[in-house]
Short mmCIF file of C-alpha atoms in Angstrom, two decimals:
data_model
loop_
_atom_site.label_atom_id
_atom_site.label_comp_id
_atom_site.label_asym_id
_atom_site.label_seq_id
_atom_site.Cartn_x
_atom_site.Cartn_y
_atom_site.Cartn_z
CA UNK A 155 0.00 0.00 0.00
CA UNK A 156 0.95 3.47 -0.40
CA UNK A 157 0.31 6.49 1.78
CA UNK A 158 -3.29 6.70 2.23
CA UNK A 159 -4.83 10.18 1.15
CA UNK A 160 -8.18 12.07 1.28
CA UNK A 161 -10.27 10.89 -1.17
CA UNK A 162 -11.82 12.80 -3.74
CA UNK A 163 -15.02 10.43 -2.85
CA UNK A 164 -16.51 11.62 0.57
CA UNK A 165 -18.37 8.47 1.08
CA UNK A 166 -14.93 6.60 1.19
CA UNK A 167 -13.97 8.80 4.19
CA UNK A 168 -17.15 8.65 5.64
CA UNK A 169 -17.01 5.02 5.71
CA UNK A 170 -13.62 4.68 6.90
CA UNK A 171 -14.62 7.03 9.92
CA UNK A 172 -17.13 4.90 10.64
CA UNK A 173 -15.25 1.72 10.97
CA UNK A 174 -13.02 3.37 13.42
CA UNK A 175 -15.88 2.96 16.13
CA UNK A 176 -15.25 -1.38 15.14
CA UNK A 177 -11.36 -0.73 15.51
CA UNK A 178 -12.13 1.28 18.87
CA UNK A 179 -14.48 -1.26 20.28
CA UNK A 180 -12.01 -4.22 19.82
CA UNK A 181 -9.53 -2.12 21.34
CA UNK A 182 -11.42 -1.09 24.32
CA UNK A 183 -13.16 -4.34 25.16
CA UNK A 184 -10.09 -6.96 24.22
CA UNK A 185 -7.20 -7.77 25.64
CA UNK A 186 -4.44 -6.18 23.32
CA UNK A 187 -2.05 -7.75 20.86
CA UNK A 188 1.30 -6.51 19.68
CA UNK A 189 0.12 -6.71 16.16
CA UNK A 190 -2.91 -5.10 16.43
CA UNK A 191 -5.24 -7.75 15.67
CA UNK A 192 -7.42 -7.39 18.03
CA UNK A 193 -8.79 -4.21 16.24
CA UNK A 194 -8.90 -6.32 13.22
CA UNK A 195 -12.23 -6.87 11.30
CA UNK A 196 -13.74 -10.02 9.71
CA UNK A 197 -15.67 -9.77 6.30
CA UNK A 198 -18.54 -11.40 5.39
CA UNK A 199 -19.12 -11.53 1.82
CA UNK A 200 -22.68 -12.98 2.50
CA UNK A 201 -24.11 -9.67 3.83
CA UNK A 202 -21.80 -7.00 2.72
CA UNK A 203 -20.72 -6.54 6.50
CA UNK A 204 -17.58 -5.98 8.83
CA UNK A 205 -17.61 -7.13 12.54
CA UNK A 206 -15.34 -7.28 15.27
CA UNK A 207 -13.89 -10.51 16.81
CA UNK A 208 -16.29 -11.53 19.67
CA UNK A 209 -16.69 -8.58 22.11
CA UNK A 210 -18.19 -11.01 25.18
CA UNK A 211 -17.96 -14.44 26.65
CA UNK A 212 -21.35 -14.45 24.78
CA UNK A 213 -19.87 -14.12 21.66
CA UNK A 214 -21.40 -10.84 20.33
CA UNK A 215 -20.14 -8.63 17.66
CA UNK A 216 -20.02 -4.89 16.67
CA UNK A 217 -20.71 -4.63 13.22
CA UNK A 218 -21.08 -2.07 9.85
CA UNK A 219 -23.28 -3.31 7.25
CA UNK A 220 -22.63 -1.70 3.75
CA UNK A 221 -26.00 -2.44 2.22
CA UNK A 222 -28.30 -0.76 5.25
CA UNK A 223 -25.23 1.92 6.18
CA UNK A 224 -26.19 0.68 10.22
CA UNK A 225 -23.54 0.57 13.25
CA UNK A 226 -25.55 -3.14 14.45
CA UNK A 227 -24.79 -4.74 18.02
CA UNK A 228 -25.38 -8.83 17.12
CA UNK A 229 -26.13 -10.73 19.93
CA UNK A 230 -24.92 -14.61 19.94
CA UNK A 231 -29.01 -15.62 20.21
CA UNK A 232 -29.41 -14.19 16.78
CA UNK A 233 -30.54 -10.79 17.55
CA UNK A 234 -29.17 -7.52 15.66
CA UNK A 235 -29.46 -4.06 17.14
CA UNK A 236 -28.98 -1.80 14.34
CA UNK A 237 -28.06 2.10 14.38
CA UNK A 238 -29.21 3.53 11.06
CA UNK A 239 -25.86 6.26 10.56
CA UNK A 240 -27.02 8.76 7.98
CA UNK A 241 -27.49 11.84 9.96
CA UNK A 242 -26.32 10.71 13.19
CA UNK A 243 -23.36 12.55 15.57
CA UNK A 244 -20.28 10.78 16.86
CA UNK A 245 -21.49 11.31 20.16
CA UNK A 246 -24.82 9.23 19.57
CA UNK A 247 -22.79 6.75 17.96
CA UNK A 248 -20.62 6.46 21.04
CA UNK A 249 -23.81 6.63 23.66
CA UNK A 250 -25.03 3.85 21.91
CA UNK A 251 -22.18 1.65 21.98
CA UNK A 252 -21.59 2.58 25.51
CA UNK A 253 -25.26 1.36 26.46
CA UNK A 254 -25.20 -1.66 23.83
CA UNK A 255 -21.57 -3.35 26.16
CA UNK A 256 -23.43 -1.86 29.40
CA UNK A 257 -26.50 -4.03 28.27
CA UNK A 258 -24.19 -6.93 27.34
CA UNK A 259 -22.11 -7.45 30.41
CA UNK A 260 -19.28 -5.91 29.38
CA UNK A 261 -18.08 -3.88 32.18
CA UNK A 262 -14.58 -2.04 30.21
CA UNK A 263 -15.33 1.46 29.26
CA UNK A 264 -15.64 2.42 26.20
CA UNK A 265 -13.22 5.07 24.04
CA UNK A 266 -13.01 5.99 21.11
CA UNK A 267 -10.11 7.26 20.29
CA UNK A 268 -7.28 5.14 18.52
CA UNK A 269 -3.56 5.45 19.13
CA UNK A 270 -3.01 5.75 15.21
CA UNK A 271 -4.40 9.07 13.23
CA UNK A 272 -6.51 8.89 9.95
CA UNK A 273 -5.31 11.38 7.36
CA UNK A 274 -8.52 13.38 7.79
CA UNK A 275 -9.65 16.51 10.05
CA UNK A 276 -10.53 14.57 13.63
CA UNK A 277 -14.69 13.95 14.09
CA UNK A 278 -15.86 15.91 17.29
CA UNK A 279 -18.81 15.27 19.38
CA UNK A 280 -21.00 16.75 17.09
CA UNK A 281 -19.69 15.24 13.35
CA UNK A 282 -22.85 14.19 12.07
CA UNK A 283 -22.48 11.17 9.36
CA UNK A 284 -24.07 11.38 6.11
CA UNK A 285 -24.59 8.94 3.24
CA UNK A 286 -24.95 11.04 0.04
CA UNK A 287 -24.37 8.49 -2.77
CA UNK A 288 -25.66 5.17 -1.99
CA UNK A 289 -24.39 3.39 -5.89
CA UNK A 290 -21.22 4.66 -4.24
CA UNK A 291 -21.49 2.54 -1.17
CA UNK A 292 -22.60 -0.43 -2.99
CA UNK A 293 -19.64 -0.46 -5.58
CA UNK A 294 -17.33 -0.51 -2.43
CA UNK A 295 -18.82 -3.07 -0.78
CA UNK A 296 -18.86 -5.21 -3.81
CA UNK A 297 -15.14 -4.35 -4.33
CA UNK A 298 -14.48 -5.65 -0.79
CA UNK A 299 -16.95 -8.84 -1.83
CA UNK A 300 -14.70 -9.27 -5.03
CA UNK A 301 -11.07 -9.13 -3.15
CA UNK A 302 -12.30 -11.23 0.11
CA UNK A 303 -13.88 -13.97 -2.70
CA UNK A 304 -10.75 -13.84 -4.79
CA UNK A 305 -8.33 -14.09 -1.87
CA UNK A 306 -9.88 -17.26 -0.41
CA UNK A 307 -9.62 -18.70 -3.85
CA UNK A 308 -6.44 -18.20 -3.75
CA UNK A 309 -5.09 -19.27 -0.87
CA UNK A 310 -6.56 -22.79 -0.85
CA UNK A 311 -3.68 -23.13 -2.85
CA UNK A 312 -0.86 -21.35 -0.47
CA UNK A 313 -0.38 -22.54 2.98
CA UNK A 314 0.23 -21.25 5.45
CA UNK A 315 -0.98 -18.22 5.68
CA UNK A 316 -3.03 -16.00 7.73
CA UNK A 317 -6.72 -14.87 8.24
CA UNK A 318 -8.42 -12.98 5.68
CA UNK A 319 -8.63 -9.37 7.99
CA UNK A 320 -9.48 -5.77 7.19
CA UNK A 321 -7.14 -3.36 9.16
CA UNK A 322 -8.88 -0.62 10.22
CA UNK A 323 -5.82 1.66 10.06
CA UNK A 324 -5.41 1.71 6.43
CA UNK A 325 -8.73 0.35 5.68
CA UNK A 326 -7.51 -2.81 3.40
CA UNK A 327 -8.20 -6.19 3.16
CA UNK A 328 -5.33 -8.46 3.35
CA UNK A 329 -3.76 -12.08 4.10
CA UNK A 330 0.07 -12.76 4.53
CA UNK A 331 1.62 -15.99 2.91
CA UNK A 332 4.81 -17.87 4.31
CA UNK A 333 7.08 -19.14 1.78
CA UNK A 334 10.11 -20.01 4.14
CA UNK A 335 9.65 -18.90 8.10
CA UNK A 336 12.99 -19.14 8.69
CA UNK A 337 14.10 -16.92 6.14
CA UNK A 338 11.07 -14.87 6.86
CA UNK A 339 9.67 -14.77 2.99
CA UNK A 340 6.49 -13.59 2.88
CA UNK A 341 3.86 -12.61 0.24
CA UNK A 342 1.16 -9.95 1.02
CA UNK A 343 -2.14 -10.28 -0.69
CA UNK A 344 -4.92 -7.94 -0.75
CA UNK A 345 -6.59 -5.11 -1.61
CA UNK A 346 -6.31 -1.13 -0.28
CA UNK A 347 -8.28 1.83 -0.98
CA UNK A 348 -6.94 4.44 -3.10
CA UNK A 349 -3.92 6.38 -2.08
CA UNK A 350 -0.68 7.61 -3.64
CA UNK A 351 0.04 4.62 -5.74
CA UNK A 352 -3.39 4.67 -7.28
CA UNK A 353 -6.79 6.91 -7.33
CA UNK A 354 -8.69 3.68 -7.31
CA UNK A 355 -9.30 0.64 -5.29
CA UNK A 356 -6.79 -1.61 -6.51
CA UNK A 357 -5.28 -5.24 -5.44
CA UNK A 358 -1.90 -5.91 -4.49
CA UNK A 359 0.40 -8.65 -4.12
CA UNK A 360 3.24 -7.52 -2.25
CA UNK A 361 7.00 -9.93 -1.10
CA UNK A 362 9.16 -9.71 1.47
CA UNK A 363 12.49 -10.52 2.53
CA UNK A 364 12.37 -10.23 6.16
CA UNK A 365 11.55 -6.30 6.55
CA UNK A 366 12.67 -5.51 2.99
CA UNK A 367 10.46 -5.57 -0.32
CA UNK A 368 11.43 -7.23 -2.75
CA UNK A 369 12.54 -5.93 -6.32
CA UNK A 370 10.25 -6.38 -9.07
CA UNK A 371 11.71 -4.09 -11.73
CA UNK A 372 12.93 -7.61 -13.89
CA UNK A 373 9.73 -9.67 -13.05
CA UNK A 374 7.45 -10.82 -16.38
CA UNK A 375 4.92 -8.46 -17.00
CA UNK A 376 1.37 -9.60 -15.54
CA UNK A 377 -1.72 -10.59 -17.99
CA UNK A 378 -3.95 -8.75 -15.63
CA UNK A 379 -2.14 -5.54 -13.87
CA UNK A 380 0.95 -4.39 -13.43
CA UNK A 381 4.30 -4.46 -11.23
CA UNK A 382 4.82 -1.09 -10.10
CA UNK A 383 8.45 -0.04 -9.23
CA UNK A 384 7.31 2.25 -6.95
CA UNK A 385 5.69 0.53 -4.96
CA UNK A 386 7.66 -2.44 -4.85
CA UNK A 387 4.92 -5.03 -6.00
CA UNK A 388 1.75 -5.91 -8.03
CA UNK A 389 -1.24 -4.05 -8.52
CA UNK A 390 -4.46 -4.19 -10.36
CA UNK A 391 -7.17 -1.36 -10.05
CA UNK A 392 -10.62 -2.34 -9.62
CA UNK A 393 -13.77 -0.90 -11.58
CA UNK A 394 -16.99 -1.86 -12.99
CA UNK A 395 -15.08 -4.23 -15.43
CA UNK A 396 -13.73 -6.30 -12.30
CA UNK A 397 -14.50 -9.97 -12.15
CA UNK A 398 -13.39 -12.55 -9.28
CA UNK A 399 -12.27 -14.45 -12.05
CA UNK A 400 -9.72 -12.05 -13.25
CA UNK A 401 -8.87 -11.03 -9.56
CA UNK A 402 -8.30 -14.77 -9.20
CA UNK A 403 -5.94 -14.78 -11.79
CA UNK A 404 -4.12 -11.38 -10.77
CA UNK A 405 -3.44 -13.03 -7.58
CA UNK A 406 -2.40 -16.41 -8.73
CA UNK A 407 -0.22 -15.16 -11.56
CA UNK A 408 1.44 -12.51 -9.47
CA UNK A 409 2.23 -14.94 -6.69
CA UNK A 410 3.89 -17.37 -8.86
CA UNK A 411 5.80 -15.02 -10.91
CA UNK A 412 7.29 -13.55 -7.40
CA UNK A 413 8.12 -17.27 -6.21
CA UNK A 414 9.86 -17.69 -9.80
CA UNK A 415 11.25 -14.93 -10.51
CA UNK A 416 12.45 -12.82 -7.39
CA UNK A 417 14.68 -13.53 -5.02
CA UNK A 418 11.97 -15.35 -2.79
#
């Protein structure tokens, strides 16, 4: 990924805002990890949503759905609590929350501030959320659908590797694949929103010696995207054009070609 800028789209920042309250819960309410997983989201590809890991011996999850644009509090029995967001303050998001883990026997307090700043002016008590393009907010969450689909494809075929997370920090969705743990070679698969290596959404498969990226300036050129010297790795920007198929594909291709043809 590249450094993450504001978005010409204010939907995309909107939504990334919003997500921040997931991020915050599983920071407030779980015990922490080095990593920062524990601020991690899940994707569910069936309903367009992202949730938290389990907030409660119960099991219940905080949770954004794309399709409704709702904050929703799922309770293990089945039940969803949903906060409908267009129009609504940061400080009614973060009274509800607060009364939602009061209600749910979580007794940790709630805040919502994050030890990591978003490139965008800070909300205060009285930000009020708005959803002004709604095809907008379903293109994104089928992007999200397309890259979470294509990377489980994918790595049915690479193992190990880790979960399929979003990272609320940079907002994309990624898994990491071991090639040699000793020799720490890795290969980072994903997608991230657009930034300063692209304008658009666009996957990425990314490798790593130990902290260093690897060189792809003498890698074959992809069917399906490009290596981008810049950047260190693969990318292929997402539009209306995008199949899983040729995501798929981008993936698979670019993976191989770095196991071939790098110093991996």
């Amino acid at each position: 990924m590249g450094t993450y800028t504001i978005s010409n789209q204010k939907l995309e920042i909107e939504v990334h805002k919003i997500i921040q309250y997931l991020a915050a819960a599983g920071n407030s309410f779980l015990p922490k990890k080095q990593d920062d997983s524990h601020t991690n989201l899940k994707s569910l590809t069936s309903c367009g949503c992202l949730t938290t890991r389990p907030l409660n011996k119960n099991g219940d999850v905080l949770a954004f759905s794309y399709s409704s644009f709702t904050l929703e509090w799922w309770i293990h029995a089945g039940d969803k609590i949903k906060l409908p967001l267009d129009g609504i303050t940061h400080n009614e998001i973060v009274k509800w929350i607060v009364e939602r883990a009061r209600n749910n026997e979580i007794e940790k307090p709630f805040t919502a501030q994050m030890h990591y700043e978003l490139p965008y002016k800070p909300v205060d008590d009285y930000y009020t959320f708005h959803l002004e393009n709604k095809l907008r907010l379903t293109e994104i969450m089928h992007y999200r659908i397309l890259a979470h689909l294509a990377l489980e494809d994918t790595l049915e075929n690479l193992t190990p590797h880790t979960e399929i997370r979003v990272w609320p920090h940079h907002f994309d969705i990624a898994s990491l694949y071991t090639l040699n743990k000793q020799k720490q070679h890795v290969i980072g698969l994903g997608m991230a929103i657009p930034d300063t290596i692209s304008k658009h959404f666009y996957l990425y498969v990314k490798g790593y010696a130990g902290e260093h990226p690897v060189t792809v300036s003498e890698i074959s050129e992809l069917d399906n995207g490009r290596w981008d010297s810049h950047f260190n790795g693969a990318i292929l920007e997402l539009d209306n054009n995008s199949t899983i198929n040729k995501a798929h594909q981008f993936f698979k291709q670019a993976t191989h070609l770095l196991k071939t043809e790098s110093v991996l």
